[in-house]
Amino acid sequence: MCGIVGYIGEKNAVDIILDGLHRLEYRGYDSAGISVLTDGELDSVRSVGKLAALESKLKTTPLSGPSGIGHTRWATHGVPSEANAHPHHDDPQAIAVVHNGIIENYLELGAKLREKGFEFRSETDTETIAHLIRLYFEGDLFTAVKRALQDVRGAYAIGVICSDDPGVLVAARSGSPLVVGLGKDESFIASDAAAILNYTREVLYLEDGQACEVRRDGYTVHDLQGVPQQLDIQTVDWDQSQAEKGGYPHFMLKEIHEQPEVIRNTIGGRISKDHSEVVWEDGLLDDSLLETCDRIMIVACGTAWHAGLVGKRLIESLAKVPVEIDIASEFRYRDLLIPPNTIVMAITQSGETADTLQALRAAKNRGATILSLVNAIGSTIARESDAVIYLRAGLEIGVASTKAYTAMLAALTLLAVDLGRRRKSLTAQEATALLTGLQQVPTKIQEILDNQGSILQCAADNRFRDANSALFLGRGYSLPTALEGALKLKEISYIHAEAYGAGEMKHGAIALVTDKLPVIFIAPRSATHEKIISNIQEVRARSGIILAIATQGDTGIAQHCDEVIYIPDCPEPLSPILAAIPLQLLAYYISVNRGCDVDQPRNLAKSVTVE
Ligand code: G6P
C-alpha cells in the first residue's frame, strides 16, 4: 500500500509522477504529495484526499523540475491530513522522503532526534527517516541514506531527493516492493512497475536491504554497508492496455469480464493432450516431494485465503493430502509445528502482502519447502519461494479482487489433480473428467457474463440494494464462495455482510433473520444439495428474503426462493469458479446503484504491505 513514483531526467518530473500516481492510486488514496527540485531548490505540494485534490492544488501552485518524487498515501501512523501527507522533510527542508511501510522503532529514533534538536512537523513514522538522513548527510545523499537506514527497524520502500545533491534520486527497500525503471537519459522509481510502463519496460527489482543511487544516465546498487550489489535488468512484458479500463466504467467490471480469457491463460499449456495429466512448465518442485509430502499448509489473506479454503477441499478430496489453512497474520504468531515433508503454500495476487510474506519466511526458517501461487511476476513472494505457479491473470487493478481469485481456483484445481494423479488417488478417467470440465469453464463464465438479466434485476431491487445487512450461506465447496461473496459486497457497497456454513446457521446467524434480511444461498448441484434446501426452508419459515445461486435445470429450487440466479452445470469441485461470477457482478452493480466508488473503496488498499 502507498504508491511511490520518482523521476530524474530531462522532462518535467511532475507530469510523469502524476501519471504514475494515477496508476498507483489503488494502493491508497487518503492524501497525496509531490516534491521536485528546481534550480537547486526543493518545492513540495501536498494535499488531503484523492489525487484530484493534489492536481487542483498544483493548478494554483504549479511545480516543475527535472527530478522529483510523489506519493499517494494509505494512512498507518497519523490521520490523513496535509501535515501527515508525504513527502516529508528534514529541518532545513532540503531533503524530501516518500515511504511505503512502517518504521517500527520510530518513537525511539524520534526521541533521540528530538534530543539533538530536530523538530517534527507530523505524526508519521516517515518523518524520522528525513531527519536521520539530515543527521548523517555530509554532501552525498546515497551515503547518508545508507547510513540512516542502518538505524531503522521495520519495513520500508523509500524514495529520497535532496537539493544539496540534486543529480541523484535515492531508493531503498526492506520488506516493501520497489522497482527502478531505466530509460534513455531518464530513470524512474516506483512501488509497482505499472506506474512506469508508459515510459520503460526495463526494470530492476530491488532486494531487501539494498539501496540504489538512481541517476539520469545510470544507477548504482549497494547494500546498506556500501557493498556493491549485482542485479539483473528485467523486462516487464505486461501490456499497458491492461492498466487501462478498455471502455469499461471501472477496472473491477473490466476484470470481471476478462475472466474467460484469464482462466484460459491460467490453464493454457498445462493440461496434456488427452486431458488426463497436468503438465507444469519446467518441472515445478522436486517430484518426489509432490509424491510423498505428508502435509500442505496454506497461508494467505483476504480473497486469496478464500481461494485457499477451496484449495484445501480440492487437495484433500482429490489427492488425499491433509491440508491446514491459516490466515497469514495468524500463522506467523502461533506455535508453528511444521513436520518434515511439509509443503507450505502461499497464495497471493500481489506477491507483496506483508503478512503472507512474513508467514512464508517463518515457514522457511523452520525448514518447510515453499510452493507459491502468485500473480505478480518478479514479486517478493515469487522470488523467495522454492517453486511458483504463476496465475497468469495479468495486472489486476480493481481493489476488490475478481480475476485473480478465479485464476487461483483454476490453478488450485490443476495442482490438486496433479497431486491426485501422482499419488494415485485419482484415476486417469476422474482426472480427465475434471480437466475437461476445467477447459469448459471459460465458455461457461462467458455464458454467465452474457446473461446478466437476473443479476441486474436483483442489484436494482431495493430489498438487496438498500439492505443494511446480508447473510451469505453455503456448504462444502460453496462455503468459501459464500465468504467471498460477502467480502465483495461489504468491500465495495459498505453493506454489512456475513458468511456462514449453511448448516451452522441454526447455531447463531438464524437469530438475524427477519423479512428485511437478504439471505444469499450458494446452492449449485452438490453432494449436500438436499441439506441446503432444508436450510433454505428454515430461513423461509422466518420470512428472510432468499436469493439462491443454483445450477441451470434446478427448477425445483425456485419454489423455495424469492429470486434465483442460475449458473451452468459443472463438476462440483469447479462450481466455486462459476458461482463466484454472479456474486462479483451482484456486488459490483449494488455498489454502482448505491453510488459508491467501486475502484477506490473506503479505507481499503489493493496491496497491503504493512502488517
Ligand atoms: C488486500 C486486497 C484483497 C486481497 C488481499 C490479499 O486486502 O484488498 O483484495 O485479497 O489484500 O492480497 P494478495 O495480493 O496477497 O492476494
XYZ file of C-alpha atoms and ligand atoms in Angstrom:
627
model
C 0.000 0.000 0.000
C 1.001 3.621 -0.518
C 2.165 4.383 -4.019
C 5.612 5.814 -4.766
C 6.848 7.277 -8.042
C 10.079 9.122 -8.728
C 11.698 10.561 -11.847
C 15.040 12.001 -12.877
C 15.709 13.041 -16.465
C 15.096 15.859 -18.901
C 11.311 16.073 -18.900
C 9.068 17.720 -16.347
C 9.061 15.291 -13.406
C 5.635 16.498 -12.249
C 3.747 15.213 -15.313
C 5.406 11.816 -15.164
C 4.922 11.477 -11.416
C 1.226 12.414 -11.574
C 0.669 9.957 -14.412
C 2.359 7.225 -12.359
C 0.452 8.114 -9.201
C -2.827 7.772 -11.093
C -1.867 4.207 -11.908
C -0.983 3.561 -8.271
C -3.952 5.247 -6.665
C -5.438 1.809 -5.972
C -2.717 1.438 -3.330
C -4.125 4.177 -1.130
C -5.801 7.496 -1.640
C -6.295 9.410 1.573
C -3.691 12.052 0.732
C -1.031 12.697 -1.885
C 2.016 14.845 -2.415
C 4.882 15.644 -4.694
C 8.346 17.263 -4.325
C 10.575 18.470 -7.145
C 13.998 20.009 -7.437
C 14.031 23.217 -9.458
C 17.259 25.208 -9.875
C 18.724 23.855 -6.655
C 15.507 24.466 -4.655
C 13.188 21.826 -3.210
C 9.482 22.598 -3.681
C 6.593 20.491 -2.426
C 2.816 20.428 -2.676
C 0.699 18.084 -0.569
C -2.991 17.634 -0.154
C -5.589 15.589 1.753
C -7.921 13.368 -0.266
C -7.589 11.741 -3.631
C -5.074 12.657 -6.284
C -7.584 15.016 -7.922
C -7.250 17.299 -4.870
C -3.471 17.441 -5.321
C -3.890 18.161 -9.022
C -6.215 21.077 -8.412
C -3.768 22.461 -5.851
C -0.978 22.148 -8.409
C -3.005 24.381 -10.736
C -2.733 27.254 -8.274
C 0.785 26.328 -7.082
C 2.463 24.953 -10.217
C 5.634 22.921 -9.844
C 8.111 21.758 -12.432
C 11.618 20.402 -12.489
C 13.720 17.580 -13.920
C 13.646 15.374 -10.815
C 11.111 14.628 -8.155
C 9.192 12.129 -6.067
C 5.487 11.622 -5.429
C 3.299 9.603 -3.135
C -0.276 8.510 -2.644
C -0.944 7.511 0.942
C -2.821 4.805 2.833
C -2.517 6.037 6.415
C -0.826 3.896 9.057
C 0.687 6.391 11.530
C -1.239 9.631 11.825
C -4.640 10.628 10.436
C -4.987 11.624 6.792
C -4.017 15.325 6.882
C -1.798 17.650 4.914
C 0.841 17.594 7.661
C 0.947 13.802 7.557
C 0.939 13.565 3.751
C 4.224 12.642 2.054
C 6.829 13.766 1.054
C 8.293 14.518 4.484
C 11.200 16.846 5.005
C 14.237 17.432 7.182
C 14.665 20.668 9.136
C 16.147 22.953 6.507
C 13.584 21.481 4.046
C 16.304 20.352 1.675
C 15.541 16.630 1.829
C 12.231 15.040 0.752
C 11.270 11.446 1.536
C 8.381 9.268 0.366
C 7.862 5.983 2.161
C 5.726 2.870 1.993
C 5.815 0.623 5.081
C 6.143 1.067 8.825
C 9.215 2.149 10.787
C 8.780 0.098 13.959
C 11.334 1.955 16.119
C 10.225 5.448 15.064
C 9.337 6.517 18.617
C 12.777 5.595 19.938
C 14.517 7.221 16.953
C 12.257 10.272 17.251
C 13.175 10.734 20.927
C 16.904 10.637 20.094
C 16.463 13.085 17.224
C 14.409 15.462 19.384
C 17.205 15.427 21.988
C 19.560 16.543 19.224
C 17.217 19.434 18.434
C 15.300 18.114 15.434
C 11.742 19.407 15.256
C 8.930 17.205 13.975
C 6.014 18.557 11.988
C 3.912 15.397 11.521
C 2.693 12.360 13.437
C 4.218 9.957 10.927
C 6.952 7.394 11.300
C 8.304 8.543 7.916
C 9.472 11.951 9.079
C 12.054 10.185 11.243
C 13.809 8.989 8.080
C 14.092 12.536 6.709
C 15.728 13.782 9.938
C 18.018 10.764 10.176
C 19.263 11.360 6.626
C 19.938 15.005 7.542
C 21.848 13.826 10.650
C 24.209 11.736 8.522
C 24.353 13.988 5.440
C 27.862 15.154 4.531
C 27.299 16.128 0.906
C 26.475 12.720 -0.566
C 22.812 11.629 -0.414
C 23.409 7.946 -1.244
C 25.880 7.570 1.658
C 23.577 9.399 4.080
C 20.550 7.255 3.169
C 22.502 4.018 3.578
C 23.797 5.155 6.967
C 20.380 6.368 8.160
C 18.689 3.108 7.239
C 21.145 1.170 9.388
C 19.361 2.708 12.400
C 15.884 1.828 11.159
C 13.857 -1.243 12.089
C 10.713 -2.157 10.157
C 9.501 -2.273 6.596
C 10.153 0.342 4.009
C 10.410 1.269 0.390
C 11.631 4.838 0.127
C 12.461 7.451 -2.449
C 14.608 10.454 -1.485
C 15.754 13.650 -3.190
C 17.888 16.459 -1.775
C 18.607 19.966 -3.030
C 22.189 19.682 -1.731
C 22.847 16.694 -4.035
C 20.497 17.379 -6.948
C 21.849 14.965 -9.575
C 20.547 11.833 -7.856
C 17.419 10.160 -6.642
C 17.976 7.530 -3.944
C 15.751 4.493 -3.455
C 15.919 1.684 -0.908
C 13.803 -1.203 0.223
C 13.337 -3.650 3.037
C 10.097 -5.584 3.134
C 8.129 -3.330 0.759
C 8.399 -3.554 -3.020
C 10.327 -1.068 -5.146
C 11.367 -1.090 -8.794
C 13.855 1.106 -10.592
C 12.977 1.829 -14.230
C 15.695 2.527 -16.776
C 15.015 4.711 -19.805
C 17.110 6.678 -22.294
C 18.549 9.650 -20.397
C 15.924 9.191 -17.737
C 15.310 6.879 -14.785
C 12.335 6.134 -12.577
C 11.430 4.545 -9.294
C 8.032 3.096 -8.411
C 6.397 0.853 -5.882
C 4.816 -1.062 -8.752
C 6.054 -1.400 -12.330
C 2.543 -0.487 -13.575
C 3.319 3.152 -12.708
C 6.137 3.474 -15.227
C 5.171 1.091 -18.037
C 4.306 4.058 -20.236
C 7.960 5.076 -20.208
C 10.056 1.937 -19.894
C 9.870 -1.807 -19.587
C 13.448 -2.293 -18.374
C 13.394 -2.573 -14.605
C 15.446 -3.638 -11.613
C 13.579 -5.211 -8.708
C 15.477 -4.060 -5.631
C 16.028 -6.738 -2.994
C 15.551 -6.296 0.738
C 18.482 -4.446 2.288
C 19.514 -2.776 -0.974
C 19.756 0.912 -1.772
C 20.086 2.381 -5.243
C 21.541 5.672 -6.400
C 19.453 6.493 -9.463
C 20.892 8.951 -11.963
C 19.579 10.216 -15.285
C 22.043 8.032 -17.110
C 22.547 5.077 -14.804
C 22.394 3.585 -11.378
C 24.442 2.007 -8.583
C 23.109 -0.608 -6.182
C 24.702 -1.188 -2.758
C 23.734 -2.932 0.439
C 23.444 -0.637 3.448
C 27.124 -1.185 4.281
C 28.099 0.107 0.851
C 28.998 -3.243 -0.708
C 28.170 -3.170 -4.473
C 25.308 -5.486 -5.468
C 24.686 -7.136 -8.812
C 21.070 -7.053 -10.066
C 19.803 -8.273 -13.423
C 17.752 -5.915 -15.551
C 14.353 -7.493 -16.216
C 11.909 -6.751 -18.999
C 8.262 -6.332 -17.988
C 6.023 -7.869 -20.628
C 2.633 -6.532 -19.464
C 0.644 -4.673 -21.989
C -0.072 -1.078 -20.976
C -3.685 -1.542 -22.129
C -4.024 -3.942 -19.211
C -3.541 -0.963 -16.934
C -6.355 0.959 -18.579
C -10.111 0.495 -18.433
C -10.611 -0.519 -22.057
C -14.058 1.073 -22.349
C -15.453 -0.244 -19.051
C -16.570 2.291 -16.429
C -14.498 0.587 -13.715
C -11.456 -1.662 -13.515
C -13.481 -4.124 -11.465
C -16.040 -4.628 -14.253
C -13.305 -4.900 -16.856
C -11.529 -7.519 -14.781
C -14.752 -9.488 -14.176
C -15.224 -9.620 -17.950
C -11.641 -10.730 -18.518
C -12.179 -13.955 -16.593
C -12.854 -16.302 -19.532
C -9.535 -15.271 -21.063
C -7.765 -15.331 -17.729
C -8.804 -18.922 -16.994
C -7.715 -19.923 -20.493
C -4.326 -18.389 -19.740
C -4.055 -19.963 -16.296
C -4.627 -23.474 -17.629
C -3.139 -22.906 -21.110
C -0.453 -25.467 -21.943
C -0.793 -27.037 -18.504
C -3.146 -29.886 -19.496
C -1.940 -32.869 -21.530
C -3.495 -33.510 -24.959
C -5.588 -36.436 -23.686
C -6.745 -34.290 -20.728
C -5.601 -36.843 -18.172
C -2.463 -35.156 -16.795
C -1.292 -31.755 -15.630
C 1.919 -30.547 -17.249
C 3.740 -27.752 -15.458
C 6.359 -25.663 -17.134
C 9.998 -26.618 -16.319
C 9.383 -29.146 -13.536
C 7.601 -27.462 -10.659
C 9.059 -28.839 -7.462
C 11.131 -31.811 -6.629
C 8.842 -34.582 -7.991
C 9.461 -36.821 -5.022
C 8.212 -34.152 -2.601
C 4.953 -33.769 -4.542
C 4.571 -37.522 -4.485
C 5.391 -38.079 -0.838
C 4.656 -34.882 1.086
C 2.731 -35.590 4.273
C 1.026 -32.258 4.692
C 0.314 -28.974 2.967
C -0.112 -25.756 4.929
C -1.731 -22.869 3.079
C -1.201 -19.242 4.121
C -2.962 -16.285 2.547
C -5.002 -13.155 3.265
C -8.373 -11.821 2.153
C -9.693 -13.172 -1.115
C -6.605 -15.345 -1.533
C -7.479 -17.003 1.783
C -10.919 -17.832 0.405
C -9.226 -19.415 -2.605
C -7.103 -21.382 -0.132
C -10.242 -22.684 1.571
C -11.397 -24.090 -1.766
C -7.854 -25.402 -2.314
C -7.992 -27.344 0.959
C -11.167 -29.133 -0.142
C -9.771 -29.813 -3.612
C -6.464 -31.214 -2.400
C -7.931 -33.290 0.422
C -10.640 -34.730 -1.785
C -8.645 -35.330 -4.973
C -5.161 -36.025 -3.605
C -5.894 -37.219 -0.042
C -3.165 -34.998 1.404
C -4.117 -33.333 4.722
C -4.224 -29.560 4.343
C -4.104 -26.928 7.062
C -5.022 -23.388 6.188
C -4.274 -20.216 8.096
C -4.828 -16.536 7.697
C -1.214 -15.444 7.206
C -1.276 -12.905 10.058
C -2.301 -15.673 12.471
C 0.083 -18.318 11.138
C 3.153 -16.292 11.863
C 2.351 -15.701 15.512
C 1.244 -19.164 16.529
C 3.441 -22.027 17.696
C 4.381 -23.351 14.331
C 4.571 -27.114 14.236
C 5.793 -27.874 10.765
C 6.694 -31.551 10.419
C 9.335 -32.629 7.893
C 7.946 -33.323 4.434
C 5.583 -30.357 4.603
C 4.883 -28.009 1.722
C 3.859 -24.510 2.786
C 1.831 -22.816 0.098
C 1.467 -19.035 -0.040
C -1.396 -17.823 -2.224
C -1.218 -14.181 -3.266
C -2.204 -11.951 -6.134
C 0.355 -9.218 -5.482
C 3.148 -11.387 -4.089
C 3.828 -8.492 -1.718
C 1.281 -8.856 1.106
C 3.354 -8.315 4.248
C 1.566 -10.901 6.386
C 1.833 -13.585 3.718
C 5.488 -12.777 3.108
C 6.320 -12.957 6.819
C 4.399 -16.237 7.157
C 6.412 -17.636 4.244
C 9.671 -16.564 5.870
C 8.657 -18.068 9.233
C 7.873 -21.365 7.499
C 11.115 -21.261 5.539
C 13.101 -20.725 8.738
C 11.543 -23.914 10.066
C 12.678 -25.885 7.045
C 9.450 -26.025 5.019
C 9.523 -26.132 1.253
C 7.627 -23.177 -0.178
C 5.377 -23.527 -3.187
C 3.521 -20.319 -4.013
C 0.624 -19.367 -6.226
C 1.385 -15.824 -7.322
C 0.053 -13.436 -9.932
C 2.679 -10.673 -9.976
C 5.790 -11.870 -11.757
C 9.037 -10.975 -10.018
C 7.259 -10.081 -6.764
C 8.976 -10.698 -3.444
C 6.995 -13.830 -2.600
C 7.645 -15.267 -6.060
C 11.354 -14.643 -5.622
C 11.556 -16.120 -2.133
C 9.644 -19.321 -2.909
C 11.189 -22.652 -3.853
C 8.637 -23.007 -6.640
C 5.974 -20.762 -8.123
C 2.787 -21.483 -10.005
C 2.039 -18.231 -11.801
C -1.645 -17.371 -12.117
C -1.233 -15.531 -15.428
C -4.221 -13.292 -14.624
C -2.470 -10.150 -15.895
C -2.394 -6.904 -13.997
C -5.281 -6.633 -11.518
C -6.080 -3.065 -10.514
C -9.607 -3.183 -9.031
C -9.170 -3.169 -5.258
C -11.847 -5.849 -4.973
C -10.083 -8.885 -6.402
C -12.011 -10.825 -9.056
C -9.988 -12.351 -11.870
C -7.069 -13.222 -9.611
C -9.500 -15.159 -7.386
C -10.894 -17.357 -10.153
C -7.361 -17.808 -11.551
C -6.295 -19.018 -8.086
C -9.159 -21.539 -8.100
C -8.210 -22.784 -11.571
C -4.551 -23.145 -10.578
C -5.509 -24.943 -7.354
C -7.658 -27.366 -9.355
C -4.673 -28.141 -11.590
C -2.470 -28.667 -8.556
C -4.981 -30.919 -6.791
C -5.463 -33.039 -9.914
C -1.700 -33.272 -10.402
C -1.155 -34.356 -6.801
C -4.026 -36.836 -7.087
C -2.517 -38.406 -10.199
C 0.985 -38.568 -8.785
C -0.264 -40.135 -5.563
C -2.646 -42.467 -7.382
C -5.719 -41.293 -5.537
C -7.273 -40.123 -8.785
C -7.783 -42.342 -11.819
C -6.997 -41.144 -15.316
C -10.763 -41.070 -16.071
C -11.510 -38.945 -12.995
C -8.674 -36.573 -13.882
C -9.912 -36.360 -17.466
C -13.441 -35.523 -16.330
C -12.169 -32.673 -14.150
C -9.622 -31.307 -16.592
C -12.133 -31.428 -19.440
C -14.581 -29.639 -17.153
C -11.933 -27.047 -16.358
C -11.350 -26.409 -20.054
C -15.062 -25.707 -20.453
C -15.096 -23.194 -17.593
C -14.160 -20.126 -19.735
C -17.133 -20.727 -22.065
C -19.432 -21.177 -19.072
C -18.189 -17.968 -17.460
C -18.888 -16.220 -20.754
C -22.434 -17.613 -20.657
C -22.949 -16.014 -17.222
C -21.465 -12.727 -18.450
C -23.747 -12.750 -21.481
C -26.897 -13.347 -19.414
C -26.821 -10.870 -16.566
C -30.554 -10.070 -16.563
C -31.438 -11.670 -13.214
C -28.268 -10.279 -11.599
C -29.036 -6.728 -12.737
C -32.600 -7.112 -11.540
C -31.520 -8.209 -8.050
C -28.919 -5.424 -7.845
C -31.600 -2.828 -8.649
C -34.161 -4.401 -6.266
C -34.397 -2.255 -3.138
C -34.629 -5.377 -0.936
C -30.976 -6.023 -1.851
C -29.713 -2.589 -2.872
C -30.897 -0.800 0.264
C -30.287 -3.602 2.764
C -28.361 -2.805 5.938
C -27.051 -6.298 6.222
C -26.910 -9.556 4.266
C -26.183 -13.169 5.034
C -24.329 -15.478 2.624
C -24.691 -19.218 3.255
C -23.085 -22.271 1.681
C -21.868 -25.762 2.465
C -18.776 -27.697 1.364
C -17.225 -26.185 -1.764
C -19.763 -23.363 -1.552
C -18.833 -22.118 1.932
C -15.690 -20.307 0.689
C -17.845 -18.906 -2.126
C -20.245 -17.533 0.489
C -17.304 -15.916 2.318
C -16.022 -14.391 -0.907
C -19.493 -13.156 -1.910
C -19.919 -11.459 1.476
C -16.454 -9.921 1.273
C -17.099 -8.495 -2.201
C -20.396 -6.952 -1.083
C -19.038 -5.339 2.080
C -15.807 -4.147 0.430
C -17.430 -2.114 -2.287
C -21.031 -1.382 -1.233
C -20.471 -0.989 2.546
C -23.438 -3.246 3.289
C -22.596 -5.329 6.320
C -22.407 -8.924 5.137
C -21.666 -12.091 6.988
C -20.995 -15.590 5.674
C -21.741 -18.812 7.463
C -21.791 -22.534 6.881
C -25.454 -23.096 5.993
C -25.605 -25.969 8.480
C -24.106 -23.814 11.217
C -26.639 -21.027 10.686
C -29.066 -22.539 13.175
C -26.421 -22.127 15.894
C -26.415 -18.355 15.725
C -26.925 -16.432 12.497
C -30.560 -17.518 12.246
C -31.286 -15.009 15.028
C -30.637 -12.253 12.459
C -33.264 -13.459 10.004
C -36.227 -11.084 9.515
C -38.257 -10.045 6.492
C -35.672 -7.289 5.926
C -32.637 -9.586 5.707
C -31.447 -10.781 2.293
C -30.055 -14.297 2.615
C -27.977 -15.447 -0.328
C -27.668 -19.217 -0.607
C -24.857 -20.612 -2.718
C -26.651 -23.762 -3.808
C -25.252 -25.285 -7.013
C -25.698 -29.001 -7.618
C -23.683 -30.737 -4.892
C -23.478 -33.693 -2.567
C -25.260 -31.669 0.123
C -27.935 -30.135 -2.070
C -30.853 -31.604 -0.121
C -29.410 -30.308 3.121
C -29.120 -26.821 1.735
C -32.730 -26.938 0.546
C -33.668 -27.696 4.180
C -31.605 -24.674 5.295
C -33.436 -22.535 2.731
C -36.735 -23.718 4.237
C -35.517 -22.738 7.706
C -34.873 -19.187 6.515
C -38.125 -19.084 4.552
C -40.064 -20.088 7.675
C -38.666 -16.917 9.279
C -39.536 -14.661 6.322
C -35.969 -13.961 5.160
C -35.560 -12.658 1.578
C -33.986 -15.568 -0.255
C -31.737 -15.392 -3.304
C -30.172 -18.653 -4.470
C -27.278 -19.225 -6.837
C -28.270 -22.546 -8.389
C -27.420 -24.839 -11.282
C -29.296 -24.438 -14.561
C -32.063 -27.022 -14.723
C -32.688 -26.952 -10.961
C -36.162 -25.520 -11.444
C -37.345 -27.056 -8.171
C -35.304 -24.640 -6.088
C -37.278 -21.632 -7.365
C -40.384 -22.515 -5.350
C -38.413 -22.044 -2.108
C -36.739 -18.757 -3.050
C -37.634 -15.170 -3.880
C -35.015 -14.979 -6.621
C -32.720 -17.452 -8.365
C -29.605 -16.751 -10.410
C -28.607 -19.756 -12.487
C -25.081 -20.845 -13.394
C -24.158 -23.565 -15.923
C -23.747 -27.139 -14.704
C -20.217 -28.388 -13.968
C -18.431 -30.956 -11.774
C -18.874 -29.909 -8.127
C -15.169 -29.098 -7.496
C -15.363 -26.484 -10.284
C -18.561 -24.859 -9.026
C -16.718 -22.256 -6.857
C -15.307 -20.682 -10.028
C -18.694 -20.332 -11.719
C -20.614 -19.364 -8.555
C -18.144 -16.541 -7.853
C -19.052 -14.684 -11.065
C -22.686 -13.707 -10.261
C -21.613 -12.718 -6.746
C -18.907 -10.421 -8.139
C -21.429 -8.864 -10.521
C -24.077 -8.537 -7.821
C -21.655 -6.725 -5.510
C -20.469 -4.556 -8.401
C -23.923 -3.430 -9.522
C -25.201 -2.925 -5.970
C -22.171 -0.729 -5.317
C -22.798 1.270 -8.514
C -26.528 1.588 -7.687
C -25.647 2.895 -4.226
C -23.307 5.462 -5.754
C -20.171 4.022 -4.162
C -16.668 4.382 -5.564
C -16.176 0.851 -6.880
C -12.497 1.036 -7.750
C -11.433 3.003 -4.696
C -13.451 1.693 -1.778
C -13.190 3.427 1.566
C -10.186 2.533 3.753
C -9.004 -0.336 1.545
C -5.847 -0.822 -0.453
C -5.042 -3.300 -3.175
C -1.716 -4.385 -1.885
C -1.251 -4.444 1.883
C 2.448 -4.199 2.525
C 2.193 -3.477 6.242
C 1.436 -5.990 8.985
C -5.960 -6.768 0.228
C -6.830 -6.683 -1.000
C -7.585 -8.007 -1.192
C -6.601 -9.164 -1.255
C -5.689 -9.197 -0.016
C -4.551 -10.198 -0.197
O -6.753 -6.828 1.355
O -7.760 -5.620 -0.890
O -8.311 -7.958 -2.407
O -7.306 -10.371 -1.347
O -5.090 -7.913 0.173
O -3.761 -9.766 -1.264
P -2.782 -10.679 -2.096
O -2.111 -9.730 -3.025
O -1.829 -11.307 -1.120
O -3.608 -11.707 -2.797
